[in-house]
Amino acid sequence: MTFASTGLDPDQRLARERFAAFADEHLVPHADAWDAAGELPPAVVALLADHGYLGAAVPVGHGGEGLDEISFGMLCEEVGRACSSVRSLLTVHSMVSHAVARWGSPGQRERWLPELATGRAVGAFALTEPGAGSDAGAITTRAERVPGGYALTGHKHWITCAGIAGVFLVFAKLAGEPTAFLVERDRPGLSVTPRGGALGTRASHLGDVLLDDCRVPDDARVSRPGFGLTAVGASALELGRYSVAWGCVGLVEACAAASLAHADSREQFGRPLREHQLVQRMLADMVTAAAAARLLCRQAGLLRQAGDPRSVQATWLAKYFAAGAAMRAADDAVQVHGARGIGGDHPVQRYLRDAKVMEIIEGSTQLQQITIAEAAYMFRARSEPDRAPGRQWSVTT
Ligand SMILES: Cc1cc2nc3c(=O)[nH]c(=O)nc-3n(C[C@H](O)[C@H](O)[C@H](O)COP(=O)(O)OP(=O)(O)OC[C@H]3O[C@@H](n4cnc5c(N)ncnc54)[C@H](O)[C@@H]3O)c2cc1C
């Protein structure tokens, strides 16, 4: 009763089945072990590449899959249902691929897109710094013009896939203007320090990236100086937000599936848990949240597919709602499982830790709330003030 296939065309239905089978066979059985080990085996990258998933955001002409927005979303959902660390890899890698495809020069596209599509290079997105989190404009990493290129100096932290990336999309200020650069891992002056012990997405190879007079050639700069955050970063982050929102739908589905199974098999007070009404409340909320979050993600996907600028607002709504839904569903899933849910060997405790991350990354819950409320006032000012807020906000009419 998940309505997951409603509104899909035949190709999308098949794609969804393929993604689900991939996740069930290759990710679900290992996700807890990877989480405990704090890393993904290299074979996972090869597996994603072999199935074409690392080329999801790479145009067909450059060796990618060029997935439509809904199919890409469903891929993130199914991978997110199985393992948020792998979904994180897919997200940041797709963000970098998207940035190169959309903003890169012909030379950059020719050089990097086939590498990214085949997984010969994993992409990482290096924006956040110790002094610049939600306020990305406060980055202090600087790029200086030197003969033949640029010298980058700064400190990026909490970078997903830093441990395995072959190329980093680095954001730095060039003469005070935020600018994006593609920096290969083996550039002298770039070093990575792994960051272990994170609460969630523990296997996503998080790390700090230090740039110490790191020299890159002229053609490492992506797009024009000053376009780093407003164009390159913004469109990559929109894709990332969209991907995370779908990943959260997967997390809610995983919480619901585990809880429905447990409430069916566990008896207390002479009855299965599923017959206790307070447990039913939690099960009903999970099932409803999955359906509602998926609808918001679909709406965002359809608008993205149509190139409609309202997709930006629709993606905020989807990510804000889906991240909160994942957190509540994971909290309830642990509750339904009782002490078993707390045990280190049960996936629901991983879902809870991973869900918390979703409320922080790609625009925290608070930043989404601010943005959504401010945009609602903007819409209100443009339309008749006495119309219902839902109508003013509507992205579908
Ligand atoms: C697992 C993980 C993976 C990550 N991967 C990447 C990556 O690959 N690349 C990358 O560049 N970054 C990455 N990040 C960093 C992430 O983007 C930042 O954590 C995020 O932008 C928030 O920044 P911050 O952690 O510095 O929190 P802060 O910005 O310091 O915010 C702290 C708290 O204050 C709240 N807050 C901030 N400003 C306001 C405000 N104006 N009003 C109300 N509340 C506010 C926030 O919502 C938050 O709750 C990752 C983080 C995590 C946890």
XYZ file of C-alpha atoms and ligand atoms in Angstrom:
450
model
C 0.000 0.000 0.000
C 2.880 2.364 -0.704
C 1.558 3.768 -4.001
C 5.214 3.803 -5.026
C 4.521 3.005 -8.674
C 1.563 5.367 -9.123
C 2.000 7.703 -12.082
C 5.122 6.057 -13.459
C 5.491 5.250 -17.142
C 6.416 1.646 -18.086
C 10.153 2.436 -18.357
C 10.144 4.102 -14.966
C 8.324 1.118 -13.435
C 10.986 -1.197 -14.802
C 13.749 1.121 -13.607
C 12.217 1.175 -10.143
C 12.134 -2.626 -10.016
C 15.755 -2.753 -11.168
C 16.884 -0.258 -8.503
C 14.991 -2.110 -5.780
C 16.460 -5.469 -6.801
C 19.953 -3.940 -6.864
C 19.518 -2.519 -3.375
C 18.085 -5.758 -1.978
C 20.799 -7.921 -3.466
C 23.922 -5.790 -3.145
C 23.364 -3.239 -0.364
C 20.819 -4.372 2.238
C 22.771 -7.482 3.346
C 25.980 -5.486 3.960
C 24.897 -2.027 5.108
C 25.204 -2.755 8.845
C 28.697 -4.205 8.427
C 29.840 -1.204 6.387
C 28.385 1.122 9.001
C 30.260 -0.742 11.755
C 33.506 -0.734 9.752
C 33.104 2.979 9.005
C 33.877 2.519 5.325
C 32.614 1.104 2.050
C 34.684 -1.550 0.294
C 36.120 -0.387 -3.075
C 33.922 -3.009 -4.750
C 30.862 -0.834 -4.001
C 32.120 1.924 -6.287
C 32.774 -0.653 -9.024
C 29.319 -2.137 -8.499
C 27.600 1.258 -8.779
C 29.660 2.027 -11.869
C 28.932 -1.347 -13.506
C 25.205 -0.740 -13.109
C 25.564 2.729 -14.640
C 24.491 4.477 -11.439
C 27.589 6.683 -11.163
C 26.661 8.052 -14.571
C 23.107 8.921 -13.506
C 23.738 12.676 -13.781
C 26.122 12.401 -16.744
C 24.618 13.064 -20.198
C 24.437 10.067 -22.538
C 26.812 11.743 -25.007
C 29.544 11.653 -22.367
C 29.131 8.014 -21.374
C 26.459 8.495 -18.721
C 22.914 7.289 -18.228
C 21.277 10.713 -18.347
C 18.480 9.433 -16.097
C 15.246 11.397 -16.064
C 14.596 13.226 -12.785
C 11.988 10.791 -11.462
C 14.168 7.767 -12.225
C 17.160 9.424 -10.554
C 14.962 10.134 -7.543
C 13.784 6.536 -7.355
C 17.392 5.357 -7.543
C 18.188 7.575 -4.547
C 15.098 6.253 -2.754
C 16.009 2.599 -3.235
C 19.672 3.110 -2.386
C 18.642 5.263 0.595
C 16.282 2.530 1.784
C 19.267 0.190 1.937
C 22.244 2.302 2.970
C 22.461 6.058 3.539
C 26.259 5.987 3.199
C 26.024 4.654 -0.350
C 23.239 7.137 -1.077
C 25.565 9.905 0.186
C 28.249 8.742 -2.235
C 25.723 8.737 -5.062
C 24.502 12.221 -4.060
C 27.839 14.043 -3.919
C 29.190 12.212 -6.952
C 26.076 13.209 -8.927
C 26.381 16.812 -7.682
C 29.913 17.037 -9.081
C 28.891 15.301 -12.328
C 25.970 17.699 -12.706
C 28.193 20.738 -12.051
C 30.702 19.640 -14.693
C 27.954 18.786 -17.206
C 26.125 22.064 -16.701
C 28.885 24.574 -15.998
C 32.099 22.929 -17.187
C 34.009 23.989 -20.305
C 33.977 21.582 -23.295
C 37.466 20.461 -22.210
C 36.353 19.823 -18.625
C 33.313 17.880 -19.813
C 35.420 15.756 -22.144
C 38.053 15.147 -19.497
C 35.924 14.505 -16.413
C 32.488 13.206 -17.389
C 33.666 9.813 -18.711
C 35.880 9.452 -15.616
C 32.931 10.184 -13.343
C 30.458 8.010 -15.279
C 32.722 4.976 -15.093
C 33.778 5.523 -11.494
C 37.445 5.884 -12.466
C 37.121 9.076 -10.424
C 34.669 9.547 -7.550
C 33.602 13.172 -7.177
C 33.463 15.067 -3.857
C 31.871 18.441 -3.151
C 34.107 20.635 -0.976
C 32.266 23.710 0.251
C 31.934 23.601 4.059
C 34.693 25.055 6.256
C 35.198 25.348 9.994
C 33.889 28.948 9.870
C 31.365 28.513 7.034
C 28.535 25.982 7.326
C 24.999 27.222 6.711
C 26.530 30.576 5.782
C 28.408 29.331 2.722
C 29.239 32.893 1.661
C 31.630 33.082 4.620
C 34.174 30.682 3.080
C 37.756 31.861 3.502
C 39.550 29.383 1.216
C 41.309 31.610 -1.264
C 42.452 31.213 -4.846
C 45.281 33.356 -6.130
C 46.315 33.858 -9.715
C 49.782 32.383 -10.373
C 51.539 31.848 -13.713
C 49.668 29.093 -15.588
C 46.850 28.739 -13.084
C 45.768 29.260 -9.493
C 47.062 28.512 -5.984
C 44.403 27.341 -3.502
C 44.784 27.625 0.262
C 42.189 26.735 2.863
C 40.496 24.086 4.987
C 37.343 22.177 4.000
C 35.709 19.874 6.513
C 32.927 17.279 6.725
C 33.494 16.354 3.088
C 31.626 13.200 2.022
C 33.801 10.757 0.065
C 36.940 12.766 0.850
C 38.667 9.469 1.594
C 38.048 7.958 -1.841
C 37.453 10.894 -4.184
C 39.567 11.295 -7.306
C 38.380 14.851 -7.926
C 37.090 17.605 -5.628
C 34.814 20.458 -6.632
C 36.380 23.116 -4.400
C 34.843 26.510 -3.662
C 37.280 29.350 -3.015
C 37.349 33.122 -3.218
C 39.250 34.545 -6.167
C 39.839 38.261 -5.554
C 36.957 38.029 -3.073
C 34.598 36.355 -5.589
C 33.330 32.816 -4.840
C 34.630 30.571 -7.610
C 34.591 26.811 -8.252
C 37.612 24.676 -9.163
C 38.095 21.036 -10.088
C 41.046 19.739 -8.101
C 42.505 16.282 -8.646
C 43.321 14.314 -5.571
C 47.001 13.922 -6.381
C 47.699 17.643 -6.746
C 50.666 18.609 -4.505
C 49.369 20.676 -1.591
C 46.070 18.769 -1.248
C 45.814 16.393 1.696
C 42.911 14.530 3.261
C 42.412 13.644 6.921
C 39.726 11.020 7.575
C 36.984 12.005 10.033
C 35.837 8.901 11.884
C 33.250 8.428 14.603
C 30.364 10.350 13.005
C 26.861 9.699 14.354
C 25.413 8.750 10.966
C 26.389 7.904 7.372
C 29.435 6.439 9.044
C 30.628 4.581 5.950
C 30.629 7.642 3.685
C 34.387 8.291 3.933
C 33.981 11.685 5.565
C 37.119 13.740 5.798
C 38.808 17.125 6.024
C 40.521 18.491 2.931
C 43.517 20.768 3.438
C 44.724 22.936 0.595
C 48.176 24.369 1.160
C 49.293 26.453 -1.807
C 47.724 23.747 -3.988
C 48.506 24.594 -7.611
C 45.903 23.913 -10.284
C 46.057 24.792 -14.002
C 44.043 27.531 -15.722
C 41.472 25.041 -16.957
C 40.618 23.882 -13.426
C 38.328 26.855 -12.930
C 34.640 25.992 -13.483
C 32.600 28.812 -14.998
C 33.345 32.474 -14.350
C 34.836 34.028 -11.220
C 31.982 35.019 -8.905
C 29.678 32.268 -10.217
C 30.918 29.701 -7.703
C 28.082 29.865 -5.193
C 25.187 31.488 -7.027
C 25.424 29.282 -10.125
C 27.729 26.245 -9.854
C 27.222 25.604 -6.129
C 23.525 26.488 -6.084
C 22.519 24.132 -8.901
C 24.667 21.311 -7.498
C 23.127 21.818 -4.058
C 19.622 21.774 -5.554
C 20.391 18.393 -7.061
C 21.894 17.253 -3.756
C 18.822 18.396 -1.844
C 16.572 16.583 -4.314
C 18.648 13.417 -3.978
C 18.678 13.567 -0.160
C 14.904 14.136 -0.076
C 14.350 10.929 -2.070
C 16.889 9.129 0.106
C 14.756 10.129 3.099
C 11.698 8.532 1.447
C 13.757 5.347 1.312
C 14.676 5.705 4.976
C 11.002 6.068 5.949
C 10.157 2.995 3.841
C 12.897 1.016 5.589
C 11.595 2.089 9.007
C 8.044 1.112 8.038
C 9.086 -2.273 6.621
C 11.132 -3.198 9.700
C 8.409 -2.003 12.087
C 5.551 -3.783 10.273
C 7.533 -7.038 10.372
C 8.451 -6.703 14.026
C 4.977 -5.678 15.173
C 3.633 -8.739 13.363
C 5.985 -11.245 14.985
C 6.373 -9.887 18.532
C 3.636 -10.611 21.075
C 3.053 -8.771 24.349
C 0.016 -8.993 26.622
C -1.147 -12.046 24.651
C -1.431 -10.199 21.322
C 0.926 -9.213 18.511
C 2.166 -5.630 18.820
C 0.349 -4.848 15.574
C -2.953 -5.145 17.415
C -2.067 -2.540 20.039
C -3.535 0.756 18.953
C -0.642 2.940 20.090
C 1.695 0.827 17.976
C -0.744 1.105 15.071
C -0.500 4.887 15.375
C 3.255 4.703 14.788
C 2.861 2.277 11.875
C 0.167 4.440 10.278
C 2.332 7.561 10.587
C 5.281 5.854 8.885
C 3.224 4.563 5.973
C 1.525 7.937 5.512
C 4.808 9.852 5.787
C 6.423 7.709 3.090
C 3.542 8.352 0.700
C 3.425 12.092 1.444
C 7.197 12.593 1.172
C 7.263 10.662 -2.096
C 4.535 12.887 -3.544
C 6.490 16.026 -2.662
C 9.618 14.506 -4.205
C 7.674 13.572 -7.346
C 6.316 17.108 -7.611
C 9.859 18.485 -7.345
C 11.059 15.933 -9.900
C 8.360 16.751 -12.438
C 9.125 20.463 -12.141
C 12.878 19.794 -12.451
C 12.217 17.664 -15.504
C 10.200 20.478 -17.066
C 12.944 23.011 -16.281
C 10.383 24.951 -14.249
C 12.019 27.458 -11.855
C 9.435 26.525 -9.211
C 11.364 23.271 -8.854
C 13.674 25.136 -6.461
C 10.844 25.818 -4.000
C 9.339 22.384 -4.548
C 12.689 20.807 -3.654
C 12.922 22.815 -0.403
C 9.459 21.549 0.569
C 10.344 17.971 -0.328
C 13.654 17.949 1.521
C 12.284 19.742 4.582
C 9.322 17.415 4.885
C 11.158 14.200 4.000
C 14.064 14.806 6.402
C 11.672 15.470 9.289
C 9.567 12.465 8.302
C 12.670 10.248 8.264
C 13.663 11.443 11.738
C 10.190 10.819 13.176
C 9.836 7.462 11.428
C 13.257 6.290 12.652
C 12.459 7.424 16.189
C 9.173 5.476 16.074
C 10.838 2.466 14.457
C 13.267 2.184 17.367
C 10.309 2.565 19.749
C 8.332 -0.211 18.033
C 11.365 -2.515 18.365
C 11.858 -1.752 22.070
C 15.287 -2.835 23.354
C 15.968 -4.689 20.098
C 15.922 -1.329 18.328
C 18.669 -0.018 20.571
C 20.952 -3.018 19.952
C 23.952 -2.381 17.739
C 23.038 -5.307 15.491
C 19.650 -3.980 14.367
C 19.314 -1.673 11.338
C 16.700 0.609 12.933
C 19.333 2.185 15.187
C 21.365 2.918 12.034
C 18.261 4.466 10.432
C 17.868 6.763 13.449
C 21.518 7.884 13.343
C 21.397 8.370 9.571
C 18.078 10.250 9.718
C 19.588 12.861 12.051
C 22.217 13.640 9.427
C 19.460 14.358 6.889
C 18.202 17.255 9.027
C 21.637 18.901 8.831
C 22.972 18.352 5.309
C 22.023 20.126 2.054
C 20.450 22.988 4.002
C 19.536 22.273 7.623
C 15.919 22.014 8.763
C 16.122 25.546 10.203
C 17.520 26.993 6.982
C 14.725 25.290 5.020
C 12.140 26.705 7.430
C 13.518 30.217 7.017
C 13.653 29.895 3.244
C 10.174 28.404 2.930
C 8.588 31.026 5.192
C 10.376 33.923 3.453
C 9.379 32.607 0.035
C 5.762 32.257 1.187
C 5.758 35.979 2.065
C 7.319 36.779 -1.280
C 4.504 34.905 -3.043
C 1.969 36.591 -0.790
C 3.272 40.040 -1.698
C 2.951 39.190 -5.395
C -0.592 37.835 -5.182
C -3.838 38.643 -3.426
C -3.040 38.731 0.311
C -6.364 37.220 1.371
C -5.961 34.031 -0.645
C -5.340 30.896 1.372
C -1.625 30.455 2.163
C -1.609 26.999 0.580
C -2.860 28.448 -2.716
C -0.337 31.260 -2.652
C 2.423 28.775 -2.028
C 1.228 26.207 -4.499
C 3.862 25.166 -6.977
C 1.450 23.183 -9.095
C -1.047 25.859 -10.090
C 27.459 13.590 7.481
C 27.738 14.925 6.852
C 28.194 14.986 5.524
C 28.521 16.218 4.952
N 29.014 16.267 3.671
C 29.404 17.458 3.143
C 30.010 17.516 1.845
O 30.157 16.499 1.145
N 30.441 18.714 1.380
C 30.295 19.872 2.113
O 30.715 20.923 1.639
N 29.723 19.847 3.345
C 29.286 18.668 3.878
N 28.708 18.620 5.134
C 28.580 19.837 5.876
C 27.142 20.353 5.891
O 26.826 20.904 4.655
C 27.029 21.357 7.048
O 27.111 20.614 8.229
C 25.747 22.171 6.983
O 25.821 23.098 5.938
C 25.503 22.918 8.292
O 26.641 23.647 8.648
P 27.265 23.483 10.110
O 27.372 22.039 10.428
O 28.516 24.291 10.142
O 26.195 24.088 11.089
P 25.927 25.652 11.400
O 25.757 26.412 10.144
O 26.940 26.129 12.374
O 24.516 25.546 12.128
C 24.394 24.978 13.432
C 22.921 24.986 13.810
O 22.430 26.339 13.787
C 21.331 26.412 12.896
N 21.378 27.693 12.196
C 22.392 28.189 11.427
N 22.041 29.387 10.944
C 20.781 29.634 11.366
C 19.858 30.712 11.189
N 20.139 31.749 10.418
N 18.658 30.625 11.802
C 18.315 29.538 12.548
N 19.139 28.495 12.757
C 20.363 28.558 12.173
C 21.473 25.247 11.930
O 20.222 24.850 11.397
C 22.059 24.204 12.827
O 21.024 23.554 13.528
C 28.358 17.402 5.711
C 27.872 17.340 7.028
C 27.559 16.127 7.589
C 27.049 16.081 9.002
